[in-house]
mmCIF file of C-alpha atoms in Angstrom:
data_model
loop_
_atom_site.group_PDB
_atom_site.id
_atom_site.type_symbol
_atom_site.label_atom_id
_atom_site.label_comp_id
_atom_site.label_asym_id
_atom_site.label_seq_id
_atom_site.Cartn_x
_atom_site.Cartn_y
_atom_site.Cartn_z
ATOM 1 C CA MET C 1 0.000 0.000 0.000
ATOM 2 C CA THR C 2 1.366 3.435 -0.952
ATOM 3 C CA THR C 3 0.655 6.715 0.785
ATOM 4 C CA SER C 4 0.617 10.280 -0.429
ATOM 5 C CA PRO C 5 3.429 12.589 0.707
ATOM 6 C CA SER C 6 0.982 14.488 2.947
ATOM 7 C CA GLU C 7 0.113 11.453 5.080
ATOM 8 C CA PRO C 8 2.099 11.004 8.317
ATOM 9 C CA ARG C 9 4.459 8.056 8.247
ATOM 10 C CA ASP C 10 7.072 6.599 10.548
ATOM 11 C CA LEU C 11 9.967 7.786 8.407
ATOM 12 C CA PRO C 12 13.415 9.002 9.495
ATOM 13 C CA VAL C 13 13.718 12.719 10.197
ATOM 14 C CA VAL C 14 16.743 15.025 9.972
ATOM 15 C CA VAL C 15 16.580 17.251 13.066
ATOM 16 C CA ASP C 16 19.947 19.023 12.859
ATOM 17 C CA ALA C 17 22.551 19.770 10.201
ATOM 18 C CA LEU C 18 25.993 21.364 10.371
ATOM 19 C CA ARG C 19 29.150 21.692 8.311
ATOM 20 C CA THR C 20 32.597 23.184 8.496
ATOM 21 C CA PRO C 21 33.570 26.116 6.342
ATOM 22 C CA ILE C 22 34.743 24.743 3.008
ATOM 23 C CA GLY C 23 38.418 25.479 2.492
ATOM 24 C CA THR C 24 40.511 25.577 -0.636
ATOM 25 C CA ALA C 25 43.097 22.800 -0.621
ATOM 26 C CA GLY C 26 46.427 24.083 0.646
ATOM 27 C CA HIS C 27 44.907 27.074 2.417
ATOM 28 C CA GLY C 28 43.196 27.591 5.787
ATOM 29 C CA LEU C 29 42.432 23.938 6.540
ATOM 30 C CA ARG C 30 45.610 22.524 4.997
ATOM 31 C CA ASP C 31 46.928 21.062 8.271
ATOM 32 C CA VAL C 32 43.664 19.465 9.453
ATOM 33 C CA ASP C 33 43.328 15.800 8.568
ATOM 34 C CA ALA C 34 40.013 14.149 7.709
ATOM 35 C CA ALA C 35 39.181 12.846 11.187
ATOM 36 C CA ASP C 36 40.002 16.134 12.894
ATOM 37 C CA LEU C 37 38.016 18.009 10.253
ATOM 38 C CA ALA C 38 34.901 15.933 10.912
ATOM 39 C CA ALA C 39 35.264 15.846 14.713
ATOM 40 C CA PRO C 40 34.008 19.406 15.467
ATOM 41 C CA VAL C 41 30.860 18.793 13.428
ATOM 42 C CA LEU C 42 30.186 15.450 15.111
ATOM 43 C CA ALA C 43 30.809 16.933 18.552
ATOM 44 C CA ALA C 44 28.454 19.854 17.940
ATOM 45 C CA LEU C 45 25.672 17.614 16.635
ATOM 46 C CA ALA C 46 26.093 15.082 19.452
ATOM 47 C CA ALA C 47 25.934 17.839 22.057
ATOM 48 C CA ARG C 48 22.507 18.890 20.737
ATOM 49 C CA ALA C 49 21.057 15.379 20.304
ATOM 50 C CA PRO C 50 19.925 12.477 22.458
ATOM 51 C CA ALA C 51 22.362 9.593 22.825
ATOM 52 C CA VAL C 52 23.840 8.724 19.424
ATOM 53 C CA ASP C 53 23.466 5.097 18.329
ATOM 54 C CA GLU C 54 25.861 5.179 15.375
ATOM 55 C CA VAL C 55 28.024 7.424 13.191
ATOM 56 C CA VAL C 56 28.276 7.035 9.396
ATOM 57 C CA LEU C 57 30.672 9.138 7.320
ATOM 58 C CA GLY C 58 31.519 9.179 3.636
ATOM 59 C CA ASN C 59 35.136 9.624 2.573
ATOM 60 C CA CYS C 60 37.076 9.118 -0.659
ATOM 61 C CA MET C 61 40.759 9.929 -0.231
ATOM 62 C CA GLY C 62 41.518 9.648 3.475
ATOM 63 C CA PRO C 63 44.040 7.424 5.202
ATOM 64 C CA GLY C 64 41.691 4.464 5.646
ATOM 65 C CA GLY C 65 41.413 2.801 9.035
ATOM 66 C CA ASP C 66 37.695 3.720 9.304
ATOM 67 C CA VAL C 67 37.864 7.536 9.336
ATOM 68 C CA ALA C 68 34.369 7.674 10.843
ATOM 69 C CA ARG C 69 35.476 5.750 13.926
ATOM 70 C CA VAL C 70 38.558 7.915 14.421
ATOM 71 C CA ALA C 71 36.497 11.085 13.971
ATOM 72 C CA ALA C 72 33.784 9.916 16.388
ATOM 73 C CA LEU C 73 36.339 9.144 19.092
ATOM 74 C CA SER C 74 38.148 12.436 18.424
ATOM 75 C CA ALA C 75 34.799 14.171 18.884
ATOM 76 C CA GLY C 76 34.442 12.628 22.334
ATOM 77 C CA LEU C 77 31.569 10.283 21.531
ATOM 78 C CA PRO C 78 31.314 7.278 23.874
ATOM 79 C CA LEU C 79 33.489 4.273 23.089
ATOM 80 C CA ALA C 80 30.319 2.177 22.737
ATOM 81 C CA VAL C 81 29.111 4.177 19.701
ATOM 82 C CA PRO C 82 30.109 2.300 16.508
ATOM 83 C CA ALA C 83 31.068 4.092 13.304
ATOM 84 C CA LEU C 84 31.095 3.196 9.626
ATOM 85 C CA THR C 85 32.965 4.772 6.700
ATOM 86 C CA VAL C 86 31.382 4.472 3.252
ATOM 87 C CA ASP C 87 32.852 5.188 -0.173
ATOM 88 C CA ARG C 88 30.707 6.004 -3.186
ATOM 89 C CA GLN C 89 33.274 8.525 -4.389
ATOM 90 C CA CYS C 90 31.696 11.982 -4.782
ATOM 91 C CA GLY C 91 28.370 10.518 -3.654
ATOM 92 C CA SER C 92 29.814 9.249 -0.373
ATOM 93 C CA GLY C 93 28.396 11.944 1.908
ATOM 94 C CA LEU C 94 24.871 11.578 0.558
ATOM 95 C CA ALA C 95 25.230 7.786 0.537
ATOM 96 C CA ALA C 96 26.117 7.997 4.230
ATOM 97 C CA VAL C 97 22.868 9.869 4.872
ATOM 98 C CA THR C 98 20.910 7.138 3.076
ATOM 99 C CA VAL C 99 22.711 4.496 5.164
ATOM 100 C CA GLY C 100 21.896 6.468 8.300
ATOM 101 C CA ALA C 101 18.243 6.605 7.313
ATOM 102 C CA ALA C 102 18.263 2.841 6.709
ATOM 103 C CA LEU C 103 19.762 2.244 10.156
ATOM 104 C CA VAL C 104 16.974 4.328 11.684
ATOM 105 C CA ARG C 105 14.338 2.426 9.745
ATOM 106 C CA ASP C 106 15.963 -0.749 11.090
ATOM 107 C CA GLY C 107 15.576 0.335 14.705
ATOM 108 C CA ALA C 108 18.216 2.933 15.617
ATOM 109 C CA SER C 109 16.929 6.057 17.352
ATOM 110 C CA VAL C 110 19.706 8.550 16.549
ATOM 111 C CA VAL C 111 22.338 8.351 13.798
ATOM 112 C CA VAL C 112 24.791 11.087 12.863
ATOM 113 C CA ALA C 113 25.596 10.769 9.153
ATOM 114 C CA GLY C 114 27.584 12.822 6.680
ATOM 115 C CA GLY C 115 30.984 13.021 5.055
ATOM 116 C CA VAL C 116 34.459 14.490 5.156
ATOM 117 C CA GLU C 117 37.323 15.147 2.795
ATOM 118 C CA SER C 118 40.741 16.647 3.359
ATOM 119 C CA ALA C 119 42.296 16.961 -0.064
ATOM 120 C CA SER C 120 45.151 18.838 1.589
ATOM 121 C CA THR C 121 46.218 15.886 3.732
ATOM 122 C CA ALA C 122 45.176 12.985 1.490
ATOM 123 C CA PRO C 123 47.936 10.367 1.482
ATOM 124 C CA TRP C 124 50.016 9.850 -1.608
ATOM 125 C CA ARG C 125 49.053 6.613 -3.313
ATOM 126 C CA SER C 126 51.254 4.289 -5.316
ATOM 127 C CA TRP C 127 51.006 1.003 -7.167
ATOM 128 C CA PRO C 128 53.611 -1.481 -5.985
ATOM 129 C CA PRO C 129 56.765 -1.953 -8.103
ATOM 130 C CA SER C 130 56.336 -4.263 -11.075
ATOM 131 C CA SER C 131 59.645 -5.953 -10.233
ATOM 132 C CA ARG C 132 61.888 -6.425 -7.215
ATOM 133 C CA ASP C 133 64.151 -3.592 -8.299
ATOM 134 C CA GLY C 134 61.379 -1.329 -9.592
ATOM 135 C CA GLU C 135 59.988 1.847 -8.092
ATOM 136 C CA PRO C 136 56.450 2.426 -6.808
ATOM 137 C CA VAL C 137 54.250 4.259 -9.325
ATOM 138 C CA ARG C 138 52.326 7.142 -7.814
ATOM 139 C CA TYR C 139 48.790 7.719 -9.034
ATOM 140 C CA ALA C 140 46.299 10.542 -8.512
ATOM 141 C CA ARG C 141 43.169 8.438 -8.235
ATOM 142 C CA ALA C 142 42.066 4.847 -8.172
ATOM 143 C CA PRO C 143 40.137 3.423 -11.139
ATOM 144 C CA PHE C 144 36.442 4.308 -11.194
ATOM 145 C CA ALA C 145 35.659 1.650 -13.815
ATOM 146 C CA PRO C 146 37.542 -0.995 -15.829
ATOM 147 C CA ALA C 147 39.541 0.427 -18.698
ATOM 148 C CA SER C 148 37.636 -1.883 -21.029
ATOM 149 C CA VAL C 149 34.404 -0.092 -20.096
ATOM 150 C CA GLY C 150 35.876 3.392 -20.082
ATOM 151 C CA ASP C 151 37.248 5.476 -17.236
ATOM 152 C CA PRO C 152 37.816 9.066 -18.376
ATOM 153 C CA ASP C 153 38.842 11.853 -16.032
ATOM 154 C CA MET C 154 35.799 13.616 -14.652
ATOM 155 C CA GLY C 155 36.626 16.927 -16.321
ATOM 156 C CA LEU C 156 37.017 15.415 -19.769
ATOM 157 C CA ALA C 157 33.791 13.448 -19.311
ATOM 158 C CA ALA C 158 31.992 16.666 -18.326
ATOM 159 C CA ASP C 159 33.415 18.451 -21.377
ATOM 160 C CA LEU C 160 32.122 15.738 -23.702
ATOM 161 C CA LEU C 161 28.771 15.638 -21.893
ATOM 162 C CA ALA C 162 28.312 19.377 -22.337
ATOM 163 C CA ALA C 163 29.141 19.116 -26.044
ATOM 164 C CA GLU C 164 26.661 16.299 -26.561
ATOM 165 C CA HIS C 165 23.895 18.342 -24.904
ATOM 166 C CA GLY C 166 24.678 21.548 -26.778
ATOM 167 C CA VAL C 167 25.798 23.411 -23.656
ATOM 168 C CA ASP C 168 28.213 26.064 -24.902
ATOM 169 C CA ARG C 169 31.028 27.898 -23.133
ATOM 170 C CA GLN C 170 29.007 31.064 -22.574
ATOM 171 C CA GLN C 171 26.241 29.161 -20.807
ATOM 172 C CA GLN C 172 28.734 27.420 -18.536
ATOM 173 C CA ASP C 173 30.569 30.612 -17.604
ATOM 174 C CA ALA C 174 27.300 32.415 -16.935
ATOM 175 C CA TYR C 175 26.123 29.588 -14.685
ATOM 176 C CA ALA C 176 29.414 29.536 -12.756
ATOM 177 C CA ALA C 177 29.398 33.307 -12.290
ATOM 178 C CA ARG C 178 25.834 33.112 -11.007
ATOM 179 C CA SER C 179 26.794 30.430 -8.488
ATOM 180 C CA HIS C 180 29.530 32.683 -7.105
ATOM 181 C CA ALA C 181 27.197 35.697 -7.009
ATOM 182 C CA ARG C 182 24.555 33.735 -5.144
ATOM 183 C CA ALA C 183 27.024 32.276 -2.641
ATOM 184 C CA ALA C 184 28.690 35.632 -2.058
ATOM 185 C CA ALA C 185 25.303 37.259 -1.415
ATOM 186 C CA THR C 186 24.325 34.469 0.985
ATOM 187 C CA LEU C 187 27.647 34.803 2.792
ATOM 188 C CA GLU C 188 27.265 38.584 3.012
ATOM 189 C CA ARG C 189 23.852 38.366 4.678
ATOM 190 C CA GLY C 190 24.964 35.642 7.096
ATOM 191 C CA GLY C 191 22.971 32.907 5.404
ATOM 192 C CA PHE C 192 25.584 30.228 6.115
ATOM 193 C CA ALA C 193 26.285 31.235 9.717
ATOM 194 C CA GLU C 194 23.856 28.926 11.520
ATOM 195 C CA GLU C 195 25.002 25.849 9.617
ATOM 196 C CA THR C 196 28.747 26.433 9.986
ATOM 197 C CA VAL C 197 31.064 25.181 12.741
ATOM 198 C CA PRO C 198 34.386 27.089 12.741
ATOM 199 C CA VAL C 199 37.609 25.077 12.513
ATOM 200 C CA GLY C 200 40.536 26.883 14.092
ATOM 201 C CA ALA C 201 40.823 30.323 12.545
ATOM 202 C CA VAL C 202 38.633 29.408 9.540
ATOM 203 C CA HIS C 203 35.102 30.712 10.071
ATOM 204 C CA VAL C 204 33.741 31.164 6.536
ATOM 205 C CA ASP C 205 33.954 29.466 3.147
ATOM 206 C CA GLU C 206 37.130 30.410 1.313
ATOM 207 C CA ARG C 207 36.156 29.979 -2.335
ATOM 208 C CA PRO C 208 33.177 32.286 -3.179
ATOM 209 C CA ARG C 209 34.190 35.342 -5.187
ATOM 210 C CA ALA C 210 31.923 38.390 -5.225
ATOM 211 C CA GLY C 211 32.043 40.264 -8.486
ATOM 212 C CA LEU C 212 33.209 37.319 -10.572
ATOM 213 C CA THR C 213 31.686 37.760 -14.020
ATOM 214 C CA ALA C 214 31.118 35.518 -17.012
ATOM 215 C CA GLU C 215 33.331 37.907 -18.996
ATOM 216 C CA ARG C 216 36.265 37.288 -16.634
ATOM 217 C CA LEU C 217 35.664 33.544 -16.732
ATOM 218 C CA GLY C 218 35.598 33.711 -20.513
ATOM 219 C CA ARG C 219 39.331 34.550 -20.555
ATOM 220 C CA LEU C 220 40.317 31.163 -19.127
ATOM 221 C CA ARG C 221 41.634 28.422 -21.384
ATOM 222 C CA PRO C 222 39.958 25.018 -21.793
ATOM 223 C CA LEU C 223 41.421 22.367 -19.524
ATOM 224 C CA HIS C 224 40.863 19.116 -21.373
ATOM 225 C CA ARG C 225 40.439 19.698 -25.132
ATOM 226 C CA THR C 226 41.719 22.403 -27.444
ATOM 227 C CA ASP C 227 38.157 23.175 -28.514
ATOM 228 C CA GLY C 228 36.643 22.219 -25.155
ATOM 229 C CA THR C 229 34.457 24.326 -22.901
ATOM 230 C CA VAL C 230 35.356 23.141 -19.386
ATOM 231 C CA THR C 231 37.786 25.492 -17.610
ATOM 232 C CA ALA C 232 39.082 26.013 -14.096
ATOM 233 C CA GLY C 233 36.489 28.758 -13.730
ATOM 234 C CA ASN C 234 33.390 26.732 -14.592
ATOM 235 C CA SER C 235 34.584 23.676 -12.648
ATOM 236 C CA CYS C 236 34.492 23.065 -8.896
ATOM 237 C CA GLY C 237 37.650 23.518 -6.832
ATOM 238 C CA VAL C 238 39.749 21.022 -4.884
ATOM 239 C CA ASN C 239 38.588 21.437 -1.326
ATOM 240 C CA ASP C 240 38.601 20.473 2.333
ATOM 241 C CA GLY C 241 35.463 20.207 4.443
ATOM 242 C CA ALA C 242 33.051 18.125 6.487
ATOM 243 C CA ALA C 243 29.282 18.027 6.939
ATOM 244 C CA ALA C 244 26.834 15.871 8.865
ATOM 245 C CA VAL C 245 23.200 15.637 9.905
ATOM 246 C CA THR C 246 21.368 14.077 12.826
ATOM 247 C CA VAL C 247 18.836 11.492 11.643
ATOM 248 C CA VAL C 248 16.279 10.270 14.183
ATOM 249 C CA SER C 249 13.331 7.912 14.236
ATOM 250 C CA ALA C 250 9.807 9.255 13.925
ATOM 251 C CA GLY C 251 9.214 8.401 17.588
ATOM 252 C CA THR C 252 12.318 10.275 18.723
ATOM 253 C CA HIS C 253 11.300 13.207 16.549
ATOM 254 C CA ARG C 254 7.916 13.356 18.258
ATOM 255 C CA GLU C 255 9.621 13.301 21.667
ATOM 256 C CA LEU C 256 11.993 16.096 20.693
ATOM 257 C CA GLY C 257 9.198 18.271 19.332
ATOM 258 C CA VAL C 258 11.474 20.152 16.931
ATOM 259 C CA PRO C 259 11.054 20.901 13.227
ATOM 260 C CA GLY C 260 12.977 18.768 10.767
ATOM 261 C CA LEU C 261 13.181 17.181 7.356
ATOM 262 C CA ARG C 262 11.322 13.925 6.882
ATOM 263 C CA ILE C 263 13.264 11.670 4.487
ATOM 264 C CA LEU C 264 10.534 10.678 2.066
ATOM 265 C CA ALA C 265 12.688 8.650 -0.311
ATOM 266 C CA THR C 266 16.241 7.824 -1.332
ATOM 267 C CA ALA C 267 17.595 6.313 -4.527
ATOM 268 C CA THR C 268 20.830 5.318 -6.209
ATOM 269 C CA ALA C 269 21.457 4.617 -9.868
ATOM 270 C CA GLY C 270 24.184 3.546 -12.260
ATOM 271 C CA VAL C 271 24.966 5.117 -15.640
ATOM 272 C CA ASP C 272 27.682 4.806 -18.276
ATOM 273 C CA PRO C 273 31.042 5.471 -16.546
ATOM 274 C CA ASN C 274 32.042 7.453 -19.634
ATOM 275 C CA ARG C 275 29.404 10.042 -18.716
ATOM 276 C CA PRO C 276 29.352 9.847 -14.901
ATOM 277 C CA GLY C 277 27.857 13.300 -14.450
ATOM 278 C CA LEU C 278 24.483 12.031 -15.672
ATOM 279 C CA GLY C 279 24.081 9.901 -12.538
ATOM 280 C CA ILE C 280 21.953 12.680 -11.062
ATOM 281 C CA VAL C 281 19.217 12.100 -13.642
ATOM 282 C CA PRO C 282 18.029 8.520 -12.992
ATOM 283 C CA ALA C 283 18.665 8.809 -9.240
ATOM 284 C CA THR C 284 16.449 11.893 -9.114
ATOM 285 C CA GLY C 285 13.726 10.220 -11.157
ATOM 286 C CA ARG C 286 13.658 7.162 -8.906
ATOM 287 C CA ALA C 287 13.665 9.160 -5.678
ATOM 288 C CA LEU C 288 10.840 11.418 -6.827
ATOM 289 C CA ALA C 289 8.777 8.439 -7.993
ATOM 290 C CA ARG C 290 9.234 6.727 -4.635
ATOM 291 C CA ALA C 291 8.209 9.919 -2.853
ATOM 292 C CA GLY C 292 5.168 10.361 -5.065
ATOM 293 C CA LEU C 293 6.340 13.790 -6.180
ATOM 294 C CA THR C 294 7.493 15.575 -9.331
ATOM 295 C CA LEU C 295 10.065 18.293 -9.907
ATOM 296 C CA ASP C 296 7.216 20.798 -9.970
ATOM 297 C CA ASP C 297 6.450 19.964 -6.326
ATOM 298 C CA LEU C 298 9.931 20.875 -5.117
ATOM 299 C CA ASP C 299 10.656 24.151 -3.362
ATOM 300 C CA VAL C 300 14.424 23.726 -3.003
ATOM 301 C CA VAL C 301 16.702 21.865 -5.413
ATOM 302 C CA GLU C 302 20.329 21.196 -4.457
ATOM 303 C CA LEU C 303 22.385 19.490 -7.171
ATOM 304 C CA ASN C 304 26.109 19.152 -6.680
ATOM 305 C CA GLU C 305 27.782 21.560 -9.073
ATOM 306 C CA ALA C 306 30.884 19.610 -10.027
ATOM 307 C CA PHE C 307 30.975 21.262 -13.463
ATOM 308 C CA ALA C 308 28.670 23.907 -14.881
ATOM 309 C CA GLY C 309 28.307 21.986 -18.133
ATOM 310 C CA GLN C 310 27.421 18.793 -16.283
ATOM 311 C CA VAL C 311 24.717 20.501 -14.194
ATOM 312 C CA LEU C 312 23.239 22.171 -17.259
ATOM 313 C CA ALA C 313 23.221 18.857 -19.147
ATOM 314 C CA CYS C 314 21.400 17.193 -16.248
ATOM 315 C CA CYS C 315 18.896 20.040 -16.125
ATOM 316 C CA ALA C 316 18.247 19.553 -19.834
ATOM 317 C CA GLU C 317 17.703 15.813 -19.331
ATOM 318 C CA LEU C 318 15.333 16.485 -16.412
ATOM 319 C CA SER C 319 13.536 19.441 -18.078
ATOM 320 C CA LEU C 320 14.520 21.423 -14.975
ATOM 321 C CA ASP C 321 15.016 25.200 -15.097
ATOM 322 C CA PRO C 322 18.661 25.817 -14.020
ATOM 323 C CA GLU C 323 17.513 28.972 -12.225
ATOM 324 C CA ARG C 324 15.923 26.714 -9.605
ATOM 325 C CA VAL C 325 19.185 24.944 -8.775
ATOM 326 C CA CYS C 326 21.292 26.006 -5.761
ATOM 327 C CA VAL C 327 19.620 29.380 -5.331
ATOM 328 C CA GLU C 328 22.065 30.315 -2.548
ATOM 329 C CA GLY C 329 25.135 29.149 -4.462
ATOM 330 C CA GLY C 330 26.509 25.673 -5.036
ATOM 331 C CA ALA C 331 29.766 23.752 -5.260
ATOM 332 C CA LEU C 332 31.139 25.860 -8.116
ATOM 333 C CA ALA C 333 31.355 28.688 -5.601
ATOM 334 C CA LEU C 334 31.484 26.938 -2.230
ATOM 335 C CA GLY C 335 33.756 24.087 -3.305
ATOM 336 C CA HIS C 336 33.493 20.324 -3.663
ATOM 337 C CA PRO C 337 35.132 18.411 -0.767
ATOM 338 C CA TRP C 338 34.443 15.081 -2.464
ATOM 339 C CA GLY C 339 33.384 12.792 0.380
ATOM 340 C CA ALA C 340 31.481 15.578 2.142
ATOM 341 C CA SER C 341 29.678 17.257 -0.750
ATOM 342 C CA GLY C 342 26.545 15.095 -0.706
ATOM 343 C CA ALA C 343 26.073 15.801 2.993
ATOM 344 C CA VAL C 344 26.624 19.519 2.351
ATOM 345 C CA LEU C 345 23.588 19.373 0.048
ATOM 346 C CA VAL C 346 21.397 18.079 2.903
ATOM 347 C CA VAL C 347 22.751 20.748 5.251
ATOM 348 C CA ARG C 348 21.778 23.323 2.647
ATOM 349 C CA LEU C 349 18.273 21.843 2.389
ATOM 350 C CA PHE C 350 17.926 21.994 6.173
ATOM 351 C CA SER C 351 18.983 25.644 6.320
ATOM 352 C CA GLN C 352 16.583 26.707 3.598
ATOM 353 C CA LEU C 353 13.551 24.563 4.405
ATOM 354 C CA VAL C 354 13.768 24.403 8.208
ATOM 355 C CA ARG C 355 15.856 27.328 9.442
ATOM 356 C CA ALA C 356 14.488 29.778 6.875
ATOM 357 C CA GLY C 357 11.082 28.108 6.410
ATOM 358 C CA ARG C 358 11.332 28.411 2.642
ATOM 359 C CA GLY C 359 8.880 25.824 1.357
ATOM 360 C CA ARG C 360 8.002 22.200 2.024
ATOM 361 C CA TYR C 361 9.793 19.773 -0.320
ATOM 362 C CA GLY C 362 13.449 19.505 -1.280
ATOM 363 C CA LEU C 363 15.827 17.402 -3.362
ATOM 364 C CA ALA C 364 19.528 16.689 -2.913
ATOM 365 C CA ALA C 365 21.287 14.831 -5.742
ATOM 366 C CA ILE C 366 24.884 14.140 -6.710
ATOM 367 C CA ALA C 367 26.801 12.217 -9.366
ATOM 368 C CA ALA C 368 29.869 10.085 -8.715
ATOM 369 C CA GLY C 369 32.882 8.740 -10.554
ATOM 370 C CA GLY C 370 32.322 5.355 -12.110
ATOM 371 C CA GLY C 371 28.869 6.363 -13.308
ATOM 372 C CA GLN C 372 26.632 6.523 -10.243
ATOM 373 C CA GLY C 373 24.079 8.885 -8.743
ATOM 374 C CA VAL C 374 22.489 9.369 -5.333
ATOM 375 C CA ALA C 375 19.325 11.343 -4.561
ATOM 376 C CA VAL C 376 17.295 12.124 -1.446
ATOM 377 C CA VAL C 377 13.850 13.739 -1.285
ATOM 378 C CA VAL C 378 12.756 15.436 1.940
ATOM 379 C CA GLU C 379 9.728 17.156 3.398
ATOM 380 C CA ARG C 380 9.780 19.858 6.056
ATOM 381 C CA CYS C 381 7.804 18.688 9.071
ATOM 382 C CA PRO C 382 6.881 20.375 12.380
#
């Protein structure tokens, strides 16, 4: 039996959401490793929640060793609280939220879920020597897919995706400039303040640039193809940051008596690894169908802005007006700390729908290397 979105259901509810400022790799957060970056967020959420049953964090490039467990202990959570680290590449933070929701549906009362990435302190990685006397071979990233299937760099894949969808350079630069303008305006009016936990001397996001114009972006050279359209200006940065949310059961939510975001539906999807940025499209369609909603029902849409061309191609596939996406600025301006970015999207939904009371329904969706997508649909509830 299915129910309409307006009917009360015993679904998980996000009752709190916080993040660090997002730093540019090599700058303000350069000396803070992944666990220590996540710890202040976990500590702040735990201090404002009932006893935490479990911690789930997404991470892509950390040192291993279960970063979530190290971060939870660094945050001062009790030794009895278990922790899980998940890796769905750029979708890891949002995947962690879906895992947290599943744990709540399975009986947990309170789960803190999110993600973290410290590009600045990510370990160097090497393949072992091919012979006894050989040297290790350093590599920048692990394979996202078998070479026989296709495993292009994300930027090149986004460039080809934009070309295939007729998204030209001017459109991409205009979208990127708008993201910066929106984020800078939100920062100026204090719109990120309630969701941000300072880390050391870093109190605000480092990347947004007020006054950045499409004309200035138009001077940058293509990164991946001589006649390409993806540049450093219309791509996300390389960043450090952490974000997490507190997910509780419907019963715990009733006891707390606070507003929150009811998780109506989650979905994951696979697409061609040669065009990984399209993962947003089928994941969004599945999540909306499970929630019994359409794009027209949504008040807030947060898509991860890895590349302007990729977002615009997804909007074209979804018949979604790009003006509706990330109205307070997205990852092109704020940055894309890979393992955390999906959780940042949910924090942004919480700030707009709950803290600001701006509507009822929201969507967070992100694509991931290897050709995957994750989406979550939420409803503001009293």
